[in-house]
Amino acid sequence: MKSRLTACLASLLVLCSLLLGFGQFQSVQAAKHEPTLKIGMEANYPPYNWTQTTAAHGAAPIDGSKQFANGYDVQIAKIIGRHLHRRVVVEKTQWDGLLPALTSGKIDLIIAGMSPTADRRKVINFSQPYRKSTFVIIVNKASKFATAKGLNDFSGARLTAQQGTLHYDLIKQLRGAKRENAMTDFSAMRQSLQSGTIDGYVAEDIEYESYHRVNKNIVAINLSRMKGFKVAKSDAITSIGVKKRNTTLLRQTNRILATISAAKRVALMNAAVRQQPRAGDSQTKQEKHENLFVKIMNQYGGMILSGVGMTLLLALVGTIVGFVIGLLVGIVRTIPTPTTRSKRILLRIVKWLLSVYVEIFRGTPMMVQAAVIYYGIAQLWHINLNRTVAALLIVSINTGAYLAEVIRGGITATPQGQFEAASAIGMSHSQKMWHIILPQAIRNCLPSITNEFIVNIKDTSVLSIISVSELFFVGTTVASQTFEFFPTYFIISVIYLILTFSITRIFNLIERRLAGPKNYDLMGNQLQVGLMESEIQHDDKN
Amino acid sequence: MTKTKPILSLQHLQKQFGQHQVLKDISFDIQQGEIMTIIGPSGGGKSTTLRCINLLEKPTAGKICFHGENILDPGYQLNRYRAKVGMVFQQFNLFINKNVLENCTIGPELVLKKSPEEAKATARANLKLVGMSPYLDAKPNQLSGGQQQRVAIARAISMDPELLLFDEPTSALDPEMVNEVLTVMKKLAATGLTMIIVTHELTFAKEVSDQIAFISGGVVAEAGTPAVMLEHPKLEATRKFLRHFNA
Ligand SMILES: Nc1ncnc2c1ncn2[C@@H]1O[C@H](COP(=O)(O)OP(=O)(O)OP(=O)(O)O)[C@@H](O)[C@H]1O
Ligand SMILES: [Mg+2]
């Protein structure tokens, strides 16, 4: 029974790695011997930066994946890299993760269309600008705000901008506008504008240029030229972020930027606008009628499958390791009070520490834990954890905290008589636990463990905060490249459903196996049984 | 019976649960091979006495001497002692995750470090003795109460105990199953095993016991041979208790 379980888990693991392999359809051929220049960007903010599946148009590889990043930022980065004789590698990082990634030394430079605001300057240094921007509000052509001329013309408009950016603060200058919740990326804003949940969003002129290429139904209202519009000079420019202490790199960067002429910059930006991914890319009229789902699967199937592999791997390893952690914690927390004083004190301290662990990890969102652990370890101890390793660690520790309580509950729910019978035989505490109590407790906990596994499959999606390429992260990337939000997320949700559904079935099967056969075979034949019984009756009469 | 050193001797044993003094002064000796029955009213402290003997409860005062050594002394090998003192529970308490055979082999293998083959052979023999040979593969919840109790007895004797404790082994059973268990116990009695039995089965007690103790209010109120205790008890309390059963 046990070996069957092991075999089952082993084959799941193999499946994970096979699926992960699907992502490896292209290999990085850059010279391995050059030192790397690690550039942080979202790779999801065209035309500054975006993700693509090929190395076309001089794209740079994205670390930890088989994908590439390209765009204005990447081209600037490559110029800097060439001068420094360092190979450019893109660290795909969410917007809010860029500053911590830089300060913790996970990346060398932020080249992500970022403005050197006063707040950011407190934390990091910025180079000379590599682009000057104009601010606009993008609205639908048909909207009543399309003709707005001044700051007072936006009364009642539902506006938004990217989370953590200056753009979002600019909305405050538009009297009477309703500031909706900030969004994480431009794909989401475009989608919201299209579906009418917002009236417009604040962005740079370049976002308009790019979006207008794929959606002719929008207009941009120039904010920068409006009377009374105030923006700090540092906010209207885009610079490269460098770690405070790293003054050498800052000097080098400025020197190199100075060599790029204004004309060259415009040319690079125009090329980026042309090359950026857009809806209907490589599509003819007929192809449009082709099933979108089939199209997405054909083009991005490998990427999605590798996302499935990563999600499965995270959930599986996380649940197994978490189970082991939970088991150990659960056992320690149910050790009876020892007789000697010193042991009693030691045990109390250990139990206290463990309950702190459980409380902390059950009491905070996994997303926050991921950010704290991933960036914290790098910042405090200068250990650069691999993303996947960090993700596995986080899921395991988190699951451990939940399962510790579940298993403790299972242990306490085991009838007292089982403990007593084992004690009466002379078993030690650990013998009682391993042979009698835990097998019963675990079997009773199995539904909760299954549940935790399923929760893990879904909740590992929050690990996109540290840019692990699990299913949801891949989905977001695909959606932002194809602009086919509904079909992409629909495919992703169907995959999640298939995963959770099959896991439930598998675990039900395991549960039934653990329960053992419903019937037992009598040893020998019925006649013998009859004899036994009658023998006892017979003795009784004597 | 020759008076040798008792195998077990309780001396002024006391047990207190919080403020509640459940055992006030329990003292008795039991010789090798003797069978002692404990009777008494509900709540009198019979179960607590047995549970103190195999240390499921820790006595608050007094001595428990096994072969003359006080097991409550610090440093005494408790798990070894427990292995030598078996217990049969009112609620059977078979290990529900193990089948019948495993219930009887796990103790010898883990605690007595016997080889699996040896443990199995002993277990088979003992299961045969209690008439449960045909059910080796069955799980406890697939058996009747009487069958479970017989397996529990086989489990206890597979540890080859020097002393076997029974706490009302038949009172959770339907009447038609009581006899099958008592029959097994009589068989055991005949092998010369030392036993302490808490029971309300007076006919059985009279038949097998060497002495009977009446425990009430946390003390051994009266003790003696079955003939004396059941026919001519000195105390009114004992007589009253017995009338209940003879009525
Ligand atoms: N763990 C405990 N905590 C507190 N009080 C207890 C505990 N165990 C037993 N008692 C009390 O001790 C007294 C004696 O209980 P005990 O089980 O020894 O009686 P008994 O003679 O076996 O009775 P019965 O014939 O009903 O089994 C009872 O009043 C009971 O409430
Ligand atoms: Mg009792």
Short mmCIF file of C-alpha atoms in Angstrom, two decimals, chain B residues 1-185:
data_model
loop_
_atom_site.label_atom_id
_atom_site.label_comp_id
_atom_site.label_asym_id
_atom_site.label_seq_id
_atom_site.Cartn_x
_atom_site.Cartn_y
_atom_site.Cartn_z
CA MET B 1 -0.20 -21.75 49.91
CA THR B 2 3.35 -21.09 50.93
CA LYS B 3 3.96 -17.51 51.98
CA THR B 4 6.79 -16.22 49.80
CA LYS B 5 7.70 -12.68 48.88
CA PRO B 6 4.62 -11.18 47.09
CA ILE B 7 4.94 -10.45 43.36
CA LEU B 8 3.06 -7.22 43.91
CA SER B 9 2.47 -5.27 47.06
CA LEU B 10 0.46 -2.04 47.37
CA GLN B 11 1.26 -0.04 50.49
CA HIS B 12 -0.95 2.86 51.57
CA LEU B 13 -1.55 3.87 48.00
CA GLN B 14 -3.27 7.24 47.54
CA LYS B 15 -4.54 9.06 44.51
CA GLN B 16 -5.93 12.53 44.33
CA PHE B 17 -7.52 14.20 41.29
CA GLY B 18 -7.26 17.89 42.07
CA GLN B 19 -9.04 18.25 45.43
CA HIS B 20 -10.77 14.92 45.07
CA GLN B 21 -9.11 12.17 47.14
CA VAL B 22 -10.19 9.11 45.17
CA LEU B 23 -7.88 6.52 46.74
CA LYS B 24 -7.34 7.04 50.45
CA ASP B 25 -5.46 3.99 51.58
CA ILE B 26 -5.18 0.95 49.36
CA SER B 27 -2.95 -1.83 50.62
CA PHE B 28 -2.81 -5.47 49.59
CA ASP B 29 -0.35 -8.18 48.59
CA ILE B 30 -0.66 -10.67 45.79
CA GLN B 31 1.48 -13.76 45.55
CA GLN B 32 2.87 -15.37 42.42
CA GLY B 33 0.11 -17.37 40.71
CA GLU B 34 -2.65 -15.94 42.81
CA ILE B 35 -5.90 -14.64 41.41
CA MET B 36 -7.48 -11.70 43.15
CA THR B 37 -10.89 -10.27 42.44
CA ILE B 38 -11.84 -6.72 43.30
CA ILE B 39 -15.48 -5.91 43.87
CA GLY B 40 -17.19 -2.81 45.15
CA PRO B 41 -19.69 -0.05 44.43
CA SER B 42 -19.42 2.24 41.45
CA GLY B 43 -17.06 5.16 42.05
CA GLY B 44 -15.33 3.30 44.87
CA GLY B 45 -11.92 3.49 43.17
CA LYS B 46 -11.52 0.04 41.59
CA SER B 47 -10.51 1.25 38.15
CA THR B 48 -8.27 3.93 39.63
CA THR B 49 -6.47 1.25 41.65
CA LEU B 50 -5.78 -0.83 38.53
CA ARG B 51 -4.73 2.21 36.54
CA CYS B 52 -2.31 3.17 39.29
CA ILE B 53 -0.83 -0.32 39.26
CA ASN B 54 0.22 -0.02 35.63
CA LEU B 55 0.86 3.69 35.96
CA LEU B 56 -1.78 5.00 33.59
CA GLU B 57 -2.36 7.23 36.60
CA LYS B 58 0.45 8.43 38.82
CA PRO B 59 -0.27 7.73 42.51
CA THR B 60 0.05 10.75 44.78
CA ALA B 61 1.41 8.78 47.74
CA GLY B 62 2.25 5.24 48.85
CA LYS B 63 4.29 2.44 47.35
CA ILE B 64 3.81 -0.11 44.61
CA CYS B 65 6.39 -2.86 45.09
CA PHE B 66 7.01 -5.29 42.24
CA HIS B 67 9.21 -8.16 43.35
CA GLY B 68 10.03 -6.04 46.39
CA GLU B 69 11.16 -2.98 44.44
CA ASN B 70 9.16 0.23 44.56
CA ILE B 71 8.32 1.13 40.96
CA LEU B 72 7.66 4.73 41.98
CA ASP B 73 11.32 5.23 42.84
CA PRO B 74 13.00 7.58 40.43
CA GLY B 75 15.07 5.77 37.85
CA TYR B 76 12.93 2.64 37.80
CA GLN B 77 12.60 1.21 34.26
CA LEU B 78 8.93 1.95 33.75
CA ASN B 79 8.46 0.72 30.20
CA ARG B 80 10.04 -2.62 31.13
CA TYR B 81 7.71 -2.86 34.09
CA ARG B 82 4.70 -2.05 31.97
CA ALA B 83 5.67 -4.76 29.53
CA LYS B 84 5.51 -7.27 32.37
CA VAL B 85 2.13 -6.08 33.61
CA GLY B 86 -0.66 -6.57 31.08
CA MET B 87 -4.02 -4.88 31.06
CA VAL B 88 -7.38 -5.78 29.57
CA PHE B 89 -9.76 -2.84 29.29
CA GLN B 90 -13.49 -2.60 29.65
CA GLN B 91 -13.66 -1.00 26.16
CA PHE B 92 -11.13 -3.49 24.62
CA ASN B 93 -9.03 -0.67 23.09
CA LEU B 94 -7.68 -2.78 20.24
CA PHE B 95 -5.43 -0.83 17.88
CA ILE B 96 -7.94 0.04 15.19
CA ASN B 97 -5.33 0.55 12.48
CA LYS B 98 -4.00 -3.00 12.90
CA ASN B 99 -5.57 -6.34 12.15
CA VAL B 100 -6.03 -9.08 14.73
CA LEU B 101 -2.64 -10.70 14.20
CA GLU B 102 -0.78 -7.39 14.17
CA ASN B 103 -2.48 -6.34 17.39
CA CYS B 104 -0.83 -9.32 19.03
CA THR B 105 2.60 -9.05 17.39
CA ILE B 106 3.33 -5.34 17.62
CA GLY B 107 4.09 -5.31 21.35
CA PRO B 108 6.43 -8.31 21.31
CA GLU B 109 8.23 -6.95 18.25
CA LEU B 110 8.65 -3.36 19.38
CA VAL B 111 8.96 -3.72 23.12
CA LEU B 112 10.35 -7.22 23.62
CA LYS B 113 12.40 -7.01 20.39
CA LYS B 114 11.26 -10.43 19.25
CA SER B 115 11.76 -11.47 15.64
CA PRO B 116 8.62 -11.16 13.49
CA GLU B 117 8.51 -14.94 13.05
CA GLU B 118 8.70 -15.61 16.74
CA ALA B 119 6.14 -12.91 17.52
CA LYS B 120 3.78 -14.34 14.92
CA ALA B 121 4.12 -17.87 16.23
CA THR B 122 3.35 -16.79 19.79
CA ALA B 123 0.47 -14.60 18.64
CA ARG B 124 -1.03 -17.46 16.60
CA ALA B 125 -0.83 -19.79 19.57
CA ASN B 126 -2.47 -17.27 21.86
CA LEU B 127 -5.18 -16.42 19.35
CA LYS B 128 -5.86 -20.13 19.12
CA LEU B 129 -6.18 -20.28 22.88
CA VAL B 130 -8.86 -17.58 22.85
CA GLY B 131 -10.58 -19.14 19.83
CA MET B 132 -9.79 -16.32 17.41
CA SER B 133 -7.53 -18.20 14.97
CA PRO B 134 -9.89 -17.78 12.02
CA TYR B 135 -9.89 -14.01 12.25
CA LEU B 136 -6.20 -13.16 11.86
CA ASP B 137 -6.84 -10.70 9.01
CA ALA B 138 -9.87 -8.99 10.45
CA LYS B 139 -9.80 -5.40 11.63
CA PRO B 140 -11.17 -4.69 15.13
CA ASN B 141 -14.25 -2.85 13.89
CA GLN B 142 -15.23 -5.94 11.92
CA LEU B 143 -15.55 -8.02 15.09
CA SER B 144 -18.19 -8.41 17.78
CA GLY B 145 -17.49 -7.09 21.28
CA GLY B 146 -16.82 -10.55 22.67
CA GLN B 147 -14.43 -11.34 19.84
CA GLN B 148 -12.61 -8.04 20.33
CA GLN B 149 -12.20 -8.72 24.03
CA ARG B 150 -10.80 -12.17 23.34
CA VAL B 151 -8.26 -10.63 20.94
CA ALA B 152 -7.41 -8.06 23.61
CA ILE B 153 -6.70 -10.92 26.00
CA ALA B 154 -4.53 -12.62 23.41
CA ARG B 155 -2.69 -9.35 22.86
CA ALA B 156 -2.05 -9.02 26.59
CA ILE B 157 -0.75 -12.56 27.06
CA SER B 158 1.42 -12.33 23.94
CA MET B 159 3.61 -10.00 25.99
CA ASP B 160 4.16 -12.96 28.31
CA PRO B 161 3.21 -10.87 31.35
CA GLU B 162 3.92 -11.74 34.97
CA LEU B 163 0.77 -10.02 36.08
CA LEU B 164 -2.44 -9.43 34.18
CA LEU B 165 -5.00 -6.78 35.13
CA PHE B 166 -8.64 -6.90 34.01
CA ASP B 167 -10.92 -3.90 34.42
CA GLU B 168 -14.51 -5.15 34.12
CA PRO B 169 -13.69 -7.10 30.96
CA THR B 170 -17.27 -8.23 30.39
CA SER B 171 -19.40 -5.28 31.43
CA ALA B 172 -19.42 -3.67 27.98
CA LEU B 173 -20.60 -6.92 26.41
CA ASP B 174 -24.04 -8.20 25.49
CA PRO B 175 -25.03 -10.99 27.86
CA GLU B 176 -24.60 -13.76 25.26
CA MET B 177 -20.95 -12.79 24.79
CA VAL B 178 -20.03 -12.63 28.44
CA ASN B 179 -19.50 -16.36 28.71
CA GLU B 180 -17.08 -16.66 25.81
CA VAL B 181 -14.81 -14.16 27.52
CA LEU B 182 -15.15 -15.66 30.98
CA THR B 183 -14.34 -19.08 29.53
CA VAL B 184 -11.09 -17.75 28.13
CA MET B 185 -10.25 -16.16 31.46
#
